[in-house]
Amino acid sequence: MQFNRTLMAAFSVFVVAACGRDPVSREVSPDPFTSIRWVNAVSDTVAMDYRIVDFPSNASEPSLAFRASSGNWRNLPPGAHHIKVFFTNTTAAGTDVSIVSQVFVDTTLTFDEGKKYTIVHYGFAKAGATPKQYLIVIEDVPPTPAAGQVDLRAINAAPAL
């Protein structure tokens, strides 16, 4: 019986302390962010690795096949980010360091706070092919459809042959 009273007293002290105005339990707001997603539209390569190399995040996309996208947007801090694109290491050639360390794109892109972007890897990677592959940054601004209507957005990323 004495043990139960001691336990109840300790629990009561804990509950009262937890309800205090301790700065550890303060309300916090999320850090500012931007959102990106990837699309691989380079038809003459294997799957590619899209890496944000200056900030560790889940916004990078490994092993993205041709005609594939990373799906939903992924958050990262707004501002300039260093981006590199490589061959993926999940193919048969992926065990060869000279292949997977080949950089196809090495650039810096800037993203504004609160905006969403689709980054399309476009063109051809083979030497002499045109257009030469590069990244296209598209700001995603969804329209507001009228009541009872649906809006559809399509991006034709096929290079002219």
JSON list of C-alpha atoms in Angstrom, two decimals:
[
{"chain": "A", "resi": 1, "resn": "MET", "atom": "CA", "xyz": [0.00, 0.00, 0.00]},
{"chain": "A", "resi": 2, "resn": "GLN", "atom": "CA", "xyz": [2.86, 2.36, 0.90]},
{"chain": "A", "resi": 3, "resn": "PHE", "atom": "CA", "xyz": [4.54, 1.52, -2.44]},
{"chain": "A", "resi": 4, "resn": "ASN", "atom": "CA", "xyz": [1.38, 2.51, -4.39]},
{"chain": "A", "resi": 5, "resn": "ARG", "atom": "CA", "xyz": [1.18, 5.88, -2.59]},
{"chain": "A", "resi": 6, "resn": "THR", "atom": "CA", "xyz": [4.84, 6.58, -3.31]},
{"chain": "A", "resi": 7, "resn": "LEU", "atom": "CA", "xyz": [4.38, 5.64, -6.96]},
{"chain": "A", "resi": 8, "resn": "MET", "atom": "CA", "xyz": [1.26, 7.83, -7.24]},
{"chain": "A", "resi": 9, "resn": "ALA", "atom": "CA", "xyz": [3.08, 10.79, -5.62]},
{"chain": "A", "resi": 10, "resn": "ALA", "atom": "CA", "xyz": [6.02, 10.43, -8.01]},
{"chain": "A", "resi": 11, "resn": "PHE", "atom": "CA", "xyz": [3.67, 10.25, -10.99]},
{"chain": "A", "resi": 12, "resn": "SER", "atom": "CA", "xyz": [1.81, 13.37, -9.81]},
{"chain": "A", "resi": 13, "resn": "VAL", "atom": "CA", "xyz": [5.08, 15.33, -9.52]},
{"chain": "A", "resi": 14, "resn": "PHE", "atom": "CA", "xyz": [6.01, 14.20, -13.05]},
{"chain": "A", "resi": 15, "resn": "VAL", "atom": "CA", "xyz": [2.63, 15.30, -14.47]},
{"chain": "A", "resi": 16, "resn": "VAL", "atom": "CA", "xyz": [2.80, 18.72, -12.80]},
{"chain": "A", "resi": 17, "resn": "ALA", "atom": "CA", "xyz": [6.37, 19.24, -14.02]},
{"chain": "A", "resi": 18, "resn": "ALA", "atom": "CA", "xyz": [5.39, 18.27, -17.56]},
{"chain": "A", "resi": 19, "resn": "CYS", "atom": "CA", "xyz": [2.70, 20.95, -17.65]},
{"chain": "A", "resi": 20, "resn": "GLY", "atom": "CA", "xyz": [5.12, 23.75, -16.77]},
{"chain": "A", "resi": 21, "resn": "ARG", "atom": "CA", "xyz": [6.33, 26.47, -19.15]},
{"chain": "A", "resi": 22, "resn": "ASP", "atom": "CA", "xyz": [9.60, 24.71, -19.79]},
{"chain": "A", "resi": 23, "resn": "PRO", "atom": "CA", "xyz": [11.33, 26.06, -22.96]},
{"chain": "A", "resi": 24, "resn": "VAL", "atom": "CA", "xyz": [11.88, 22.48, -24.10]},
{"chain": "A", "resi": 25, "resn": "SER", "atom": "CA", "xyz": [8.15, 22.11, -24.77]},
{"chain": "A", "resi": 26, "resn": "ARG", "atom": "CA", "xyz": [7.83, 25.32, -26.80]},
{"chain": "A", "resi": 27, "resn": "GLU", "atom": "CA", "xyz": [6.02, 25.41, -30.11]},
{"chain": "A", "resi": 28, "resn": "VAL", "atom": "CA", "xyz": [8.31, 25.41, -33.14]},
{"chain": "A", "resi": 29, "resn": "SER", "atom": "CA", "xyz": [7.63, 26.28, -36.75]},
{"chain": "A", "resi": 30, "resn": "PRO", "atom": "CA", "xyz": [9.09, 24.30, -39.66]},
{"chain": "A", "resi": 31, "resn": "ASP", "atom": "CA", "xyz": [12.15, 25.54, -41.50]},
{"chain": "A", "resi": 32, "resn": "PRO", "atom": "CA", "xyz": [11.51, 27.21, -44.86]},
{"chain": "A", "resi": 33, "resn": "PHE", "atom": "CA", "xyz": [11.66, 24.79, -47.78]},
{"chain": "A", "resi": 34, "resn": "THR", "atom": "CA", "xyz": [11.30, 24.35, -51.52]},
{"chain": "A", "resi": 35, "resn": "SER", "atom": "CA", "xyz": [10.20, 21.15, -53.27]},
{"chain": "A", "resi": 36, "resn": "ILE", "atom": "CA", "xyz": [11.67, 19.32, -56.27]},
{"chain": "A", "resi": 37, "resn": "ARG", "atom": "CA", "xyz": [11.08, 16.17, -58.28]},
{"chain": "A", "resi": 38, "resn": "TRP", "atom": "CA", "xyz": [13.05, 14.58, -61.12]},
{"chain": "A", "resi": 39, "resn": "VAL", "atom": "CA", "xyz": [12.16, 13.25, -64.60]},
{"chain": "A", "resi": 40, "resn": "ASN", "atom": "CA", "xyz": [14.63, 11.28, -66.75]},
{"chain": "A", "resi": 41, "resn": "ALA", "atom": "CA", "xyz": [13.93, 12.07, -70.43]},
{"chain": "A", "resi": 42, "resn": "VAL", "atom": "CA", "xyz": [17.39, 11.10, -71.78]},
{"chain": "A", "resi": 43, "resn": "SER", "atom": "CA", "xyz": [16.68, 8.13, -74.06]},
{"chain": "A", "resi": 44, "resn": "ASP", "atom": "CA", "xyz": [20.22, 7.04, -74.91]},
{"chain": "A", "resi": 45, "resn": "THR", "atom": "CA", "xyz": [21.46, 6.10, -71.42]},
{"chain": "A", "resi": 46, "resn": "VAL", "atom": "CA", "xyz": [20.74, 3.61, -68.69]},
{"chain": "A", "resi": 47, "resn": "ALA", "atom": "CA", "xyz": [19.21, 4.66, -65.38]},
{"chain": "A", "resi": 48, "resn": "MET", "atom": "CA", "xyz": [20.79, 7.77, -63.87]},
{"chain": "A", "resi": 49, "resn": "ASP", "atom": "CA", "xyz": [21.58, 9.00, -60.35]},
{"chain": "A", "resi": 50, "resn": "TYR", "atom": "CA", "xyz": [20.49, 12.57, -59.62]},
{"chain": "A", "resi": 51, "resn": "ARG", "atom": "CA", "xyz": [22.41, 13.93, -56.62]},
{"chain": "A", "resi": 52, "resn": "ILE", "atom": "CA", "xyz": [22.25, 17.11, -54.60]},
{"chain": "A", "resi": 53, "resn": "VAL", "atom": "CA", "xyz": [25.86, 17.08, -53.43]},
{"chain": "A", "resi": 54, "resn": "ASP", "atom": "CA", "xyz": [25.93, 20.15, -51.16]},
{"chain": "A", "resi": 55, "resn": "PHE", "atom": "CA", "xyz": [23.14, 19.18, -48.74]},
{"chain": "A", "resi": 56, "resn": "PRO", "atom": "CA", "xyz": [22.27, 15.73, -47.36]},
{"chain": "A", "resi": 57, "resn": "SER", "atom": "CA", "xyz": [18.58, 15.11, -48.03]},
{"chain": "A", "resi": 58, "resn": "ASN", "atom": "CA", "xyz": [16.15, 12.68, -49.55]},
{"chain": "A", "resi": 59, "resn": "ALA", "atom": "CA", "xyz": [15.66, 15.04, -52.51]},
{"chain": "A", "resi": 60, "resn": "SER", "atom": "CA", "xyz": [18.29, 13.16, -54.53]},
{"chain": "A", "resi": 61, "resn": "GLU", "atom": "CA", "xyz": [17.04, 10.34, -56.76]},
{"chain": "A", "resi": 62, "resn": "PRO", "atom": "CA", "xyz": [19.16, 7.23, -57.35]},
{"chain": "A", "resi": 63, "resn": "SER", "atom": "CA", "xyz": [18.63, 4.84, -60.26]},
{"chain": "A", "resi": 64, "resn": "LEU", "atom": "CA", "xyz": [15.98, 6.78, -62.17]},
{"chain": "A", "resi": 65, "resn": "ALA", "atom": "CA", "xyz": [15.21, 5.00, -65.44]},
{"chain": "A", "resi": 66, "resn": "PHE", "atom": "CA", "xyz": [14.39, 6.65, -68.77]},
{"chain": "A", "resi": 67, "resn": "ARG", "atom": "CA", "xyz": [10.72, 7.79, -68.84]},
{"chain": "A", "resi": 68, "resn": "ALA", "atom": "CA", "xyz": [10.52, 7.62, -65.04]},
{"chain": "A", "resi": 69, "resn": "SER", "atom": "CA", "xyz": [10.00, 10.28, -62.42]},
{"chain": "A", "resi": 70, "resn": "SER", "atom": "CA", "xyz": [10.79, 10.49, -58.74]},
{"chain": "A", "resi": 71, "resn": "GLY", "atom": "CA", "xyz": [7.07, 10.84, -57.99]},
{"chain": "A", "resi": 72, "resn": "ASN", "atom": "CA", "xyz": [6.00, 13.36, -55.38]},
{"chain": "A", "resi": 73, "resn": "TRP", "atom": "CA", "xyz": [8.02, 16.45, -54.57]},
{"chain": "A", "resi": 74, "resn": "ARG", "atom": "CA", "xyz": [10.79, 16.24, -51.99]},
{"chain": "A", "resi": 75, "resn": "ASN", "atom": "CA", "xyz": [11.71, 19.10, -49.70]},
{"chain": "A", "resi": 76, "resn": "LEU", "atom": "CA", "xyz": [15.05, 20.81, -49.26]},
{"chain": "A", "resi": 77, "resn": "PRO", "atom": "CA", "xyz": [16.15, 24.25, -48.06]},
{"chain": "A", "resi": 78, "resn": "PRO", "atom": "CA", "xyz": [15.61, 27.05, -50.60]},
{"chain": "A", "resi": 79, "resn": "GLY", "atom": "CA", "xyz": [18.58, 28.64, -52.32]},
{"chain": "A", "resi": 80, "resn": "ALA", "atom": "CA", "xyz": [21.39, 27.49, -54.60]},
{"chain": "A", "resi": 81, "resn": "HIS", "atom": "CA", "xyz": [22.23, 23.77, -54.68]},
{"chain": "A", "resi": 82, "resn": "HIS", "atom": "CA", "xyz": [25.07, 21.92, -56.38]},
{"chain": "A", "resi": 83, "resn": "ILE", "atom": "CA", "xyz": [23.71, 19.07, -58.52]},
{"chain": "A", "resi": 84, "resn": "LYS", "atom": "CA", "xyz": [25.49, 16.22, -60.29]},
{"chain": "A", "resi": 85, "resn": "VAL", "atom": "CA", "xyz": [24.08, 13.50, -62.55]},
{"chain": "A", "resi": 86, "resn": "PHE", "atom": "CA", "xyz": [25.84, 10.13, -62.91]},
{"chain": "A", "resi": 87, "resn": "PHE", "atom": "CA", "xyz": [25.22, 6.70, -64.43]},
{"chain": "A", "resi": 88, "resn": "THR", "atom": "CA", "xyz": [23.57, 4.55, -61.80]},
{"chain": "A", "resi": 89, "resn": "ASN", "atom": "CA", "xyz": [25.59, 1.81, -60.12]},
{"chain": "A", "resi": 90, "resn": "THR", "atom": "CA", "xyz": [22.73, -0.73, -60.18]},
{"chain": "A", "resi": 91, "resn": "THR", "atom": "CA", "xyz": [23.42, -1.97, -63.73]},
{"chain": "A", "resi": 92, "resn": "ALA", "atom": "CA", "xyz": [25.94, -4.55, -64.94]},
{"chain": "A", "resi": 93, "resn": "ALA", "atom": "CA", "xyz": [28.29, -1.67, -65.77]},
{"chain": "A", "resi": 94, "resn": "GLY", "atom": "CA", "xyz": [27.75, -0.28, -62.28]},
{"chain": "A", "resi": 95, "resn": "THR", "atom": "CA", "xyz": [30.67, -2.20, -60.83]},
{"chain": "A", "resi": 96, "resn": "ASP", "atom": "CA", "xyz": [33.10, -0.30, -63.08]},
{"chain": "A", "resi": 97, "resn": "VAL", "atom": "CA", "xyz": [34.21, 2.85, -61.23]},
{"chain": "A", "resi": 98, "resn": "SER", "atom": "CA", "xyz": [35.24, 4.56, -64.48]},
{"chain": "A", "resi": 99, "resn": "ILE", "atom": "CA", "xyz": [31.64, 4.32, -65.69]},
{"chain": "A", "resi": 100, "resn": "VAL", "atom": "CA", "xyz": [29.67, 5.27, -62.58]},
{"chain": "A", "resi": 101, "resn": "SER", "atom": "CA", "xyz": [32.00, 8.16, -61.74]},
{"chain": "A", "resi": 102, "resn": "GLN", "atom": "CA", "xyz": [31.36, 9.78, -65.14]},
{"chain": "A", "resi": 103, "resn": "VAL", "atom": "CA", "xyz": [29.52, 13.06, -64.52]},
{"chain": "A", "resi": 104, "resn": "PHE", "atom": "CA", "xyz": [26.87, 13.97, -67.10]},
{"chain": "A", "resi": 105, "resn": "VAL", "atom": "CA", "xyz": [25.68, 17.18, -65.49]},
{"chain": "A", "resi": 106, "resn": "ASP", "atom": "CA", "xyz": [27.52, 19.31, -62.95]},
{"chain": "A", "resi": 107, "resn": "THR", "atom": "CA", "xyz": [25.63, 22.51, -62.25]},
{"chain": "A", "resi": 108, "resn": "THR", "atom": "CA", "xyz": [24.14, 24.74, -59.60]},
{"chain": "A", "resi": 109, "resn": "LEU", "atom": "CA", "xyz": [20.40, 25.45, -59.57]},
{"chain": "A", "resi": 110, "resn": "THR", "atom": "CA", "xyz": [18.58, 27.97, -57.39]},
{"chain": "A", "resi": 111, "resn": "PHE", "atom": "CA", "xyz": [15.17, 27.26, -55.90]},
{"chain": "A", "resi": 112, "resn": "ASP", "atom": "CA", "xyz": [12.86, 29.82, -54.26]},
{"chain": "A", "resi": 113, "resn": "GLU", "atom": "CA", "xyz": [11.19, 29.29, -50.89]},
{"chain": "A", "resi": 114, "resn": "GLY", "atom": "CA", "xyz": [7.70, 27.81, -50.97]},
{"chain": "A", "resi": 115, "resn": "LYS", "atom": "CA", "xyz": [7.81, 26.87, -54.66]},
{"chain": "A", "resi": 116, "resn": "LYS", "atom": "CA", "xyz": [7.63, 23.44, -56.31]},
{"chain": "A", "resi": 117, "resn": "TYR", "atom": "CA", "xyz": [9.79, 22.44, -59.27]},
{"chain": "A", "resi": 118, "resn": "THR", "atom": "CA", "xyz": [10.05, 19.58, -61.76]},
{"chain": "A", "resi": 119, "resn": "ILE", "atom": "CA", "xyz": [13.58, 19.06, -63.07]},
{"chain": "A", "resi": 120, "resn": "VAL", "atom": "CA", "xyz": [13.63, 17.33, -66.46]},
{"chain": "A", "resi": 121, "resn": "HIS", "atom": "CA", "xyz": [16.88, 15.76, -67.69]},
{"chain": "A", "resi": 122, "resn": "TYR", "atom": "CA", "xyz": [16.46, 16.30, -71.44]},
{"chain": "A", "resi": 123, "resn": "GLY", "atom": "CA", "xyz": [18.29, 15.62, -74.71]},
{"chain": "A", "resi": 124, "resn": "PHE", "atom": "CA", "xyz": [20.94, 13.04, -75.67]},
{"chain": "A", "resi": 125, "resn": "ALA", "atom": "CA", "xyz": [24.04, 11.97, -73.75]},
{"chain": "A", "resi": 126, "resn": "LYS", "atom": "CA", "xyz": [26.05, 10.44, -76.63]},
{"chain": "A", "resi": 127, "resn": "ALA", "atom": "CA", "xyz": [28.86, 12.57, -78.05]},
{"chain": "A", "resi": 128, "resn": "GLY", "atom": "CA", "xyz": [27.79, 14.56, -81.10]},
{"chain": "A", "resi": 129, "resn": "ALA", "atom": "CA", "xyz": [24.05, 13.93, -80.64]},
{"chain": "A", "resi": 130, "resn": "THR", "atom": "CA", "xyz": [21.79, 16.97, -80.58]},
{"chain": "A", "resi": 131, "resn": "PRO", "atom": "CA", "xyz": [20.33, 18.41, -78.54]},
{"chain": "A", "resi": 132, "resn": "LYS", "atom": "CA", "xyz": [22.99, 17.77, -75.94]},
{"chain": "A", "resi": 133, "resn": "GLN", "atom": "CA", "xyz": [21.54, 16.65, -72.59]},
{"chain": "A", "resi": 134, "resn": "TYR", "atom": "CA", "xyz": [20.88, 19.26, -69.90]},
{"chain": "A", "resi": 135, "resn": "LEU", "atom": "CA", "xyz": [18.48, 20.00, -67.04]},
{"chain": "A", "resi": 136, "resn": "ILE", "atom": "CA", "xyz": [15.27, 21.96, -67.59]},
{"chain": "A", "resi": 137, "resn": "VAL", "atom": "CA", "xyz": [13.76, 23.50, -64.45]},
{"chain": "A", "resi": 138, "resn": "ILE", "atom": "CA", "xyz": [9.98, 23.95, -64.58]},
{"chain": "A", "resi": 139, "resn": "GLU", "atom": "CA", "xyz": [8.17, 25.77, -61.81]},
{"chain": "A", "resi": 140, "resn": "ASP", "atom": "CA", "xyz": [5.02, 23.82, -60.95]},
{"chain": "A", "resi": 141, "resn": "VAL", "atom": "CA", "xyz": [2.12, 26.23, -60.60]},
{"chain": "A", "resi": 142, "resn": "PRO", "atom": "CA", "xyz": [-1.06, 24.17, -60.75]},
{"chain": "A", "resi": 143, "resn": "PRO", "atom": "CA", "xyz": [-4.07, 25.96, -62.21]},
{"chain": "A", "resi": 144, "resn": "THR", "atom": "CA", "xyz": [-7.33, 26.37, -60.33]},
{"chain": "A", "resi": 145, "resn": "PRO", "atom": "CA", "xyz": [-10.00, 24.63, -62.42]},
{"chain": "A", "resi": 146, "resn": "ALA", "atom": "CA", "xyz": [-13.55, 25.93, -62.59]},
{"chain": "A", "resi": 147, "resn": "ALA", "atom": "CA", "xyz": [-16.17, 24.10, -60.54]},
{"chain": "A", "resi": 148, "resn": "GLY", "atom": "CA", "xyz": [-16.91, 20.70, -62.07]},
{"chain": "A", "resi": 149, "resn": "GLN", "atom": "CA", "xyz": [-13.84, 20.90, -64.35]},
{"chain": "A", "resi": 150, "resn": "VAL", "atom": "CA", "xyz": [-10.44, 19.20, -64.37]},
{"chain": "A", "resi": 151, "resn": "ASP", "atom": "CA", "xyz": [-7.15, 20.67, -65.59]},
{"chain": "A", "resi": 152, "resn": "LEU", "atom": "CA", "xyz": [-4.46, 18.49, -67.14]},
{"chain": "A", "resi": 153, "resn": "ARG", "atom": "CA", "xyz": [-0.82, 19.37, -67.66]},
{"chain": "A", "resi": 154, "resn": "ALA", "atom": "CA", "xyz": [1.46, 17.56, -70.09]},
{"chain": "A", "resi": 155, "resn": "ILE", "atom": "CA", "xyz": [5.14, 18.14, -70.85]},
{"chain": "A", "resi": 156, "resn": "ASN", "atom": "CA", "xyz": [6.48, 16.87, -74.18]},
{"chain": "A", "resi": 157, "resn": "ALA", "atom": "CA", "xyz": [10.16, 16.28, -73.51]},
{"chain": "A", "resi": 158, "resn": "ALA", "atom": "CA", "xyz": [10.86, 14.32, -76.70]},
{"chain": "A", "resi": 159, "resn": "PRO", "atom": "CA", "xyz": [13.80, 15.86, -78.59]},
{"chain": "A", "resi": 160, "resn": "ALA", "atom": "CA", "xyz": [13.18, 16.67, -82.25]},
{"chain": "A", "resi": 161, "resn": "LEU", "atom": "CA", "xyz": [14.73, 14.06, -84.53]}
]
